[in-house]
Amino acid sequence: MHHRLQVQKNRPEIKVVKEYGQLPLVVCYSSLLNQVFMNLLANAIDALSDAATRTDTPLKEPQIVIRTQTQPIQSLSSTEKATDGAVIQIGDNGSGISQDVLEHIFDPFFTTKPVGKGTGLGLSISYKIVVEKHGGQLRCVSSPGQGTSFIVEIPLNPQPS
Ligand SMILES: Nc1ncnc2c1ncn2[C@@H]1O[C@H](COP(=O)(O)OP(=O)(O)O)[C@@H](O)[C@H]1O
Ligand SMILES: [Mg+2]
């Protein structure tokens, strides 16, 4: 996706900050998870492009932060016990998401983008991949003006799907 980060006519280059912690090898459907990260990054780039081109206060330093770490997570299959998980966080400093939109972002076909741009499927598919295929969690933390952060949690040990 490198070319989408580069400087464009109406937008500065998007800076990517990588804070990669130690992650062990994880048993997973890697091409599906790759799809999840692509979806999250594409959404972040869309949001940052929007914020950089808005007329009132254009965002001057669009940025994506990718953070990885290992930490205890709540596994779906054993509700009481915490299990070790790979946690991947993708954050942007775009315009953020209002509470009423936030309630729908994982719904299939929900999009706030113009016809022809958004399909509204990226997050619903990503949610299925993370939660149903990996027994993990996909959460979003966002508020208007505060940017947006998606947190992917994948149990280190395979969970029944
Ligand atoms: N990083 C983000 N910043 C702001 N809004 C976001 C972000 N990621 C997702 N959204 C919101 O969630 C909606 C659904 O996302 P998605 O399922 O990927 O569909 P699409 O990208 O095709 O609209 C988007 O239309 C947008 O309103
Ligand atoms: Mg999308």
PDB file of C-alpha atoms and ligand atoms in Angstrom:
ATOM      1  CA  MET A   1       0.000   0.000   0.000  1.00  0.00           C
ATOM      2  CA  HIS A   2       3.109   2.138  -0.053  1.00  0.00           C
ATOM      3  CA  HIS A   3       1.979   4.255  -3.020  1.00  0.00           C
ATOM      4  CA  ARG A   4      -1.191   5.278  -1.177  1.00  0.00           C
ATOM      5  CA  LEU A   5       0.933   6.776   1.624  1.00  0.00           C
ATOM      6  CA  GLN A   6       2.960   9.000  -0.658  1.00  0.00           C
ATOM      7  CA  VAL A   7       2.351  12.711  -1.029  1.00  0.00           C
ATOM      8  CA  GLN A   8      -0.664  13.570  -3.177  1.00  0.00           C
ATOM      9  CA  LYS A   9      -2.012  16.697  -4.788  1.00  0.00           C
ATOM     10  CA  ASN A  10      -4.157  17.691  -1.818  1.00  0.00           C
ATOM     11  CA  ARG A  11      -2.456  15.784   0.947  1.00  0.00           C
ATOM     12  CA  PRO A  12       0.962  15.517   2.589  1.00  0.00           C
ATOM     13  CA  GLU A  13       2.692  12.161   2.827  1.00  0.00           C
ATOM     14  CA  ILE A  14       1.270   9.905   5.538  1.00  0.00           C
ATOM     15  CA  LYS A  15       3.908   9.102   8.124  1.00  0.00           C
ATOM     16  CA  VAL A  16       3.867   5.535   9.449  1.00  0.00           C
ATOM     17  CA  VAL A  17       5.241   5.016  12.941  1.00  0.00           C
ATOM     18  CA  LYS A  18       6.058   1.378  13.705  1.00  0.00           C
ATOM     19  CA  GLU A  19       6.316   0.364  17.320  1.00  0.00           C
ATOM     20  CA  TYR A  20       6.869  -3.336  16.935  1.00  0.00           C
ATOM     21  CA  GLY A  21       7.234  -5.272  20.144  1.00  0.00           C
ATOM     22  CA  GLN A  22       8.382  -8.865  20.311  1.00  0.00           C
ATOM     23  CA  LEU A  23       5.781 -11.238  18.922  1.00  0.00           C
ATOM     24  CA  PRO A  24       6.274 -14.997  18.889  1.00  0.00           C
ATOM     25  CA  LEU A  25       5.247 -17.088  15.912  1.00  0.00           C
ATOM     26  CA  VAL A  26       1.452 -17.253  15.916  1.00  0.00           C
ATOM     27  CA  VAL A  27      -0.659 -20.063  14.523  1.00  0.00           C
ATOM     28  CA  CYS A  28      -3.136 -18.270  12.267  1.00  0.00           C
ATOM     29  CA  TYR A  29      -4.693 -17.917   8.831  1.00  0.00           C
ATOM     30  CA  SER A  30      -2.027 -15.497   7.728  1.00  0.00           C
ATOM     31  CA  SER A  31      -3.528 -14.455   4.399  1.00  0.00           C
ATOM     32  CA  LEU A  32      -6.854 -13.724   6.074  1.00  0.00           C
ATOM     33  CA  LEU A  33      -5.151 -11.687   8.781  1.00  0.00           C
ATOM     34  CA  ASN A  34      -3.211  -9.879   6.085  1.00  0.00           C
ATOM     35  CA  GLN A  35      -6.573  -8.936   4.575  1.00  0.00           C
ATOM     36  CA  VAL A  36      -7.639  -7.551   7.961  1.00  0.00           C
ATOM     37  CA  PHE A  37      -4.549  -5.343   8.230  1.00  0.00           C
ATOM     38  CA  MET A  38      -4.998  -4.144   4.639  1.00  0.00           C
ATOM     39  CA  ASN A  39      -8.625  -3.208   5.403  1.00  0.00           C
ATOM     40  CA  LEU A  40      -7.667  -1.318   8.549  1.00  0.00           C
ATOM     41  CA  LEU A  41      -4.822   0.498   6.807  1.00  0.00           C
ATOM     42  CA  ALA A  42      -7.000   1.382   3.801  1.00  0.00           C
ATOM     43  CA  ASN A  43      -9.626   2.835   6.146  1.00  0.00           C
ATOM     44  CA  ALA A  44      -6.977   4.833   8.022  1.00  0.00           C
ATOM     45  CA  ILE A  45      -5.625   6.222   4.734  1.00  0.00           C
ATOM     46  CA  ASP A  46      -9.166   7.183   3.623  1.00  0.00           C
ATOM     47  CA  ALA A  47      -9.808   8.927   6.951  1.00  0.00           C
ATOM     48  CA  LEU A  48      -6.487  10.769   6.818  1.00  0.00           C
ATOM     49  CA  SER A  49      -7.024  11.838   3.209  1.00  0.00           C
ATOM     50  CA  ASP A  50     -10.434  13.186   4.238  1.00  0.00           C
ATOM     51  CA  ALA A  51      -8.977  15.052   7.201  1.00  0.00           C
ATOM     52  CA  ALA A  52      -6.164  16.502   5.091  1.00  0.00           C
ATOM     53  CA  THR A  53      -8.517  17.809   2.420  1.00  0.00           C
ATOM     54  CA  ARG A  54     -11.310  19.222   4.564  1.00  0.00           C
ATOM     55  CA  THR A  55     -11.684  22.939   4.075  1.00  0.00           C
ATOM     56  CA  ASP A  56     -11.919  24.267   7.656  1.00  0.00           C
ATOM     57  CA  THR A  57      -8.819  22.911   9.425  1.00  0.00           C
ATOM     58  CA  PRO A  58      -6.900  20.572   7.150  1.00  0.00           C
ATOM     59  CA  LEU A  59      -4.786  18.001   8.968  1.00  0.00           C
ATOM     60  CA  LYS A  60      -1.142  18.891   8.405  1.00  0.00           C
ATOM     61  CA  GLU A  61       0.666  15.814   9.692  1.00  0.00           C
ATOM     62  CA  PRO A  62      -1.356  12.706   8.842  1.00  0.00           C
ATOM     63  CA  GLN A  63       0.027   9.745  10.726  1.00  0.00           C
ATOM     64  CA  ILE A  64      -0.587   6.038  11.233  1.00  0.00           C
ATOM     65  CA  VAL A  65       0.817   4.249  14.255  1.00  0.00           C
ATOM     66  CA  ILE A  66       1.203   0.465  14.164  1.00  0.00           C
ATOM     67  CA  ARG A  67       1.914  -1.095  17.535  1.00  0.00           C
ATOM     68  CA  THR A  68       2.418  -4.777  18.277  1.00  0.00           C
ATOM     69  CA  GLN A  69       2.844  -6.497  21.615  1.00  0.00           C
ATOM     70  CA  THR A  70       2.105  -9.681  23.518  1.00  0.00           C
ATOM     71  CA  GLN A  71      -0.271  -9.411  26.440  1.00  0.00           C
ATOM     72  CA  PRO A  72      -2.971 -11.352  28.271  1.00  0.00           C
ATOM     73  CA  ILE A  73      -6.305 -11.156  26.441  1.00  0.00           C
ATOM     74  CA  GLN A  74      -9.771 -12.447  27.174  1.00  0.00           C
ATOM     75  CA  SER A  75     -10.403 -15.480  25.003  1.00  0.00           C
ATOM     76  CA  LEU A  76     -13.914 -16.100  23.726  1.00  0.00           C
ATOM     77  CA  SER A  77     -13.869 -19.821  24.292  1.00  0.00           C
ATOM     78  CA  SER A  78     -12.854 -19.628  27.944  1.00  0.00           C
ATOM     79  CA  THR A  79     -14.652 -16.554  29.189  1.00  0.00           C
ATOM     80  CA  GLU A  80     -13.080 -16.571  32.610  1.00  0.00           C
ATOM     81  CA  LYS A  81      -9.452 -17.269  31.850  1.00  0.00           C
ATOM     82  CA  ALA A  82      -7.135 -14.802  30.178  1.00  0.00           C
ATOM     83  CA  THR A  83      -4.839 -16.243  27.545  1.00  0.00           C
ATOM     84  CA  ASP A  84      -1.712 -14.803  25.965  1.00  0.00           C
ATOM     85  CA  GLY A  85      -2.471 -12.890  22.818  1.00  0.00           C
ATOM     86  CA  ALA A  86      -0.806 -11.020  19.998  1.00  0.00           C
ATOM     87  CA  VAL A  87      -2.174  -7.494  20.081  1.00  0.00           C
ATOM     88  CA  ILE A  88      -1.891  -5.355  16.963  1.00  0.00           C
ATOM     89  CA  GLN A  89      -3.069  -1.777  17.129  1.00  0.00           C
ATOM     90  CA  ILE A  90      -3.512   0.442  14.082  1.00  0.00           C
ATOM     91  CA  GLY A  91      -4.184   4.067  14.922  1.00  0.00           C
ATOM     92  CA  ASP A  92      -4.653   7.210  12.868  1.00  0.00           C
ATOM     93  CA  ASN A  93      -4.949  10.901  13.721  1.00  0.00           C
ATOM     94  CA  GLY A  94      -7.871  11.480  11.343  1.00  0.00           C
ATOM     95  CA  SER A  95     -11.210  13.017  12.243  1.00  0.00           C
ATOM     96  CA  GLY A  96     -12.397  10.132  14.377  1.00  0.00           C
ATOM     97  CA  ILE A  97     -15.826   8.518  14.444  1.00  0.00           C
ATOM     98  CA  SER A  98     -18.984   9.831  16.103  1.00  0.00           C
ATOM     99  CA  GLN A  99     -20.837   7.623  18.581  1.00  0.00           C
ATOM    100  CA  ASP A 100     -23.828   7.003  16.285  1.00  0.00           C
ATOM    101  CA  VAL A 101     -21.555   5.893  13.414  1.00  0.00           C
ATOM    102  CA  LEU A 102     -19.367   3.835  15.763  1.00  0.00           C
ATOM    103  CA  GLU A 103     -22.370   1.663  16.621  1.00  0.00           C
ATOM    104  CA  HIS A 104     -22.608   0.488  12.993  1.00  0.00           C
ATOM    105  CA  ILE A 105     -19.073   0.231  11.636  1.00  0.00           C
ATOM    106  CA  PHE A 106     -18.972  -3.577  11.858  1.00  0.00           C
ATOM    107  CA  ASP A 107     -22.367  -3.997  10.136  1.00  0.00           C
ATOM    108  CA  PRO A 108     -22.196  -5.509   6.627  1.00  0.00           C
ATOM    109  CA  PHE A 109     -22.662  -2.847   3.908  1.00  0.00           C
ATOM    110  CA  PHE A 110     -22.444   0.043   6.367  1.00  0.00           C
ATOM    111  CA  THR A 111     -20.398   2.845   4.826  1.00  0.00           C
ATOM    112  CA  THR A 112     -20.161   6.606   5.146  1.00  0.00           C
ATOM    113  CA  LYS A 113     -18.199   6.843   1.892  1.00  0.00           C
ATOM    114  CA  PRO A 114     -19.587   8.004  -1.450  1.00  0.00           C
ATOM    115  CA  VAL A 115     -21.183   5.465  -3.787  1.00  0.00           C
ATOM    116  CA  GLY A 116     -18.464   3.681  -5.730  1.00  0.00           C
ATOM    117  CA  LYS A 117     -15.825   4.299  -3.041  1.00  0.00           C
ATOM    118  CA  GLY A 118     -16.935   2.267  -0.068  1.00  0.00           C
ATOM    119  CA  THR A 119     -18.507  -1.172  -0.029  1.00  0.00           C
ATOM    120  CA  GLY A 120     -19.027  -1.224   3.716  1.00  0.00           C
ATOM    121  CA  LEU A 121     -17.688  -4.756   3.834  1.00  0.00           C
ATOM    122  CA  GLY A 122     -14.113  -4.298   5.054  1.00  0.00           C
ATOM    123  CA  LEU A 123     -14.823  -4.169   8.760  1.00  0.00           C
ATOM    124  CA  SER A 124     -17.584  -6.782   8.821  1.00  0.00           C
ATOM    125  CA  ILE A 125     -15.311  -9.252   7.000  1.00  0.00           C
ATOM    126  CA  SER A 126     -12.387  -8.307   9.247  1.00  0.00           C
ATOM    127  CA  TYR A 127     -14.521  -8.853  12.325  1.00  0.00           C
ATOM    128  CA  LYS A 128     -15.493 -12.326  11.125  1.00  0.00           C
ATOM    129  CA  ILE A 129     -11.871 -13.235  10.369  1.00  0.00           C
ATOM    130  CA  VAL A 130     -10.609 -12.122  13.763  1.00  0.00           C
ATOM    131  CA  VAL A 131     -13.489 -13.308  15.948  1.00  0.00           C
ATOM    132  CA  GLU A 132     -14.837 -16.397  14.194  1.00  0.00           C
ATOM    133  CA  LYS A 133     -11.683 -17.722  12.497  1.00  0.00           C
ATOM    134  CA  HIS A 134      -9.223 -16.920  15.272  1.00  0.00           C
ATOM    135  CA  GLY A 135     -11.283 -16.678  18.454  1.00  0.00           C
ATOM    136  CA  GLY A 136      -9.905 -13.165  18.882  1.00  0.00           C
ATOM    137  CA  GLN A 137     -11.321  -9.698  19.303  1.00  0.00           C
ATOM    138  CA  LEU A 138     -11.534  -6.654  17.050  1.00  0.00           C
ATOM    139  CA  ARG A 139     -12.332  -3.393  18.799  1.00  0.00           C
ATOM    140  CA  CYS A 140     -12.449   0.236  17.814  1.00  0.00           C
ATOM    141  CA  VAL A 141     -11.643   3.186  20.031  1.00  0.00           C
ATOM    142  CA  SER A 142     -12.535   6.542  18.537  1.00  0.00           C
ATOM    143  CA  SER A 143     -14.177   9.862  19.143  1.00  0.00           C
ATOM    144  CA  PRO A 144     -14.540  12.927  16.935  1.00  0.00           C
ATOM    145  CA  GLY A 145     -11.350  14.967  16.883  1.00  0.00           C
ATOM    146  CA  GLN A 146      -9.363  12.250  18.665  1.00  0.00           C
ATOM    147  CA  GLY A 147      -8.489   9.988  15.744  1.00  0.00           C
ATOM    148  CA  THR A 148      -9.265   6.306  15.555  1.00  0.00           C
ATOM    149  CA  SER A 149      -7.620   3.155  16.829  1.00  0.00           C
ATOM    150  CA  PHE A 150      -8.410  -0.422  15.888  1.00  0.00           C
ATOM    151  CA  ILE A 151      -7.173  -3.157  18.192  1.00  0.00           C
ATOM    152  CA  VAL A 152      -6.778  -6.718  16.895  1.00  0.00           C
ATOM    153  CA  GLU A 153      -6.292  -9.417  19.519  1.00  0.00           C
ATOM    154  CA  ILE A 154      -5.285 -12.910  18.398  1.00  0.00           C
ATOM    155  CA  PRO A 155      -4.855 -15.753  20.913  1.00  0.00           C
ATOM    156  CA  LEU A 156      -1.336 -17.196  20.637  1.00  0.00           C
ATOM    157  CA  ASN A 157      -2.629 -20.726  20.886  1.00  0.00           C
ATOM    158  CA  PRO A 158      -5.135 -21.912  18.311  1.00  0.00           C
ATOM    159  CA  GLN A 159      -8.745 -21.603  19.438  1.00  0.00           C
ATOM    160  CA  PRO A 160     -11.550 -23.783  18.128  1.00  0.00           C
ATOM    161  CA  SER A 161     -13.400 -21.963  15.324  1.00  0.00           C
TER     162      SER A 161
HETATM  163  N1  LIG B   1      -9.940   4.790  10.565  1.00  0.00           N
HETATM  164  C1  LIG B   1     -11.194   5.241  10.416  1.00  0.00           C
HETATM  165  N2  LIG B   1     -11.488   6.546  10.624  1.00  0.00           N
HETATM  166  C2  LIG B   1     -12.755   6.994  10.482  1.00  0.00           C
HETATM  167  N3  LIG B   1     -13.814   6.227  10.124  1.00  0.00           N
HETATM  168  C3  LIG B   1     -13.565   4.924   9.898  1.00  0.00           C
HETATM  169  C4  LIG B   1     -12.264   4.351  10.022  1.00  0.00           C
HETATM  170  N4  LIG B   1     -12.347   3.030   9.741  1.00  0.00           N
HETATM  171  C5  LIG B   1     -13.638   2.789   9.454  1.00  0.00           C
HETATM  172  N5  LIG B   1     -14.374   3.917   9.528  1.00  0.00           N
HETATM  173  C6  LIG B   1     -15.840   4.019   9.293  1.00  0.00           C
HETATM  174  O1  LIG B   1     -16.377   2.712   9.215  1.00  0.00           O
HETATM  175  C7  LIG B   1     -17.105   2.564   7.997  1.00  0.00           C
HETATM  176  C8  LIG B   1     -17.080   1.114   7.545  1.00  0.00           C
HETATM  177  O2  LIG B   1     -15.766   0.713   7.157  1.00  0.00           O
HETATM  178  P1  LIG B   1     -15.593  -0.498   6.146  1.00  0.00           P
HETATM  179  O3  LIG B   1     -16.382  -1.654   6.656  1.00  0.00           O
HETATM  180  O4  LIG B   1     -14.139  -0.710   5.915  1.00  0.00           O
HETATM  181  O5  LIG B   1     -16.315   0.003   4.824  1.00  0.00           O
HETATM  182  P2  LIG B   1     -15.844   1.114   3.755  1.00  0.00           P
HETATM  183  O6  LIG B   1     -14.376   1.413   3.984  1.00  0.00           O
HETATM  184  O7  LIG B   1     -16.065   0.440   2.423  1.00  0.00           O
HETATM  185  O8  LIG B   1     -16.736   2.287   3.995  1.00  0.00           O
HETATM  186  C9  LIG B   1     -16.455   3.563   7.053  1.00  0.00           C
HETATM  187  O9  LIG B   1     -17.327   3.941   5.984  1.00  0.00           O
HETATM  188  C10 LIG B   1     -16.163   4.725   7.992  1.00  0.00           C
HETATM  189  O10 LIG B   1     -17.317   5.488   8.226  1.00  0.00           O
HETATM  190 MG    MG B   2     -12.908  -0.105   4.270  1.00  0.00          MG
END
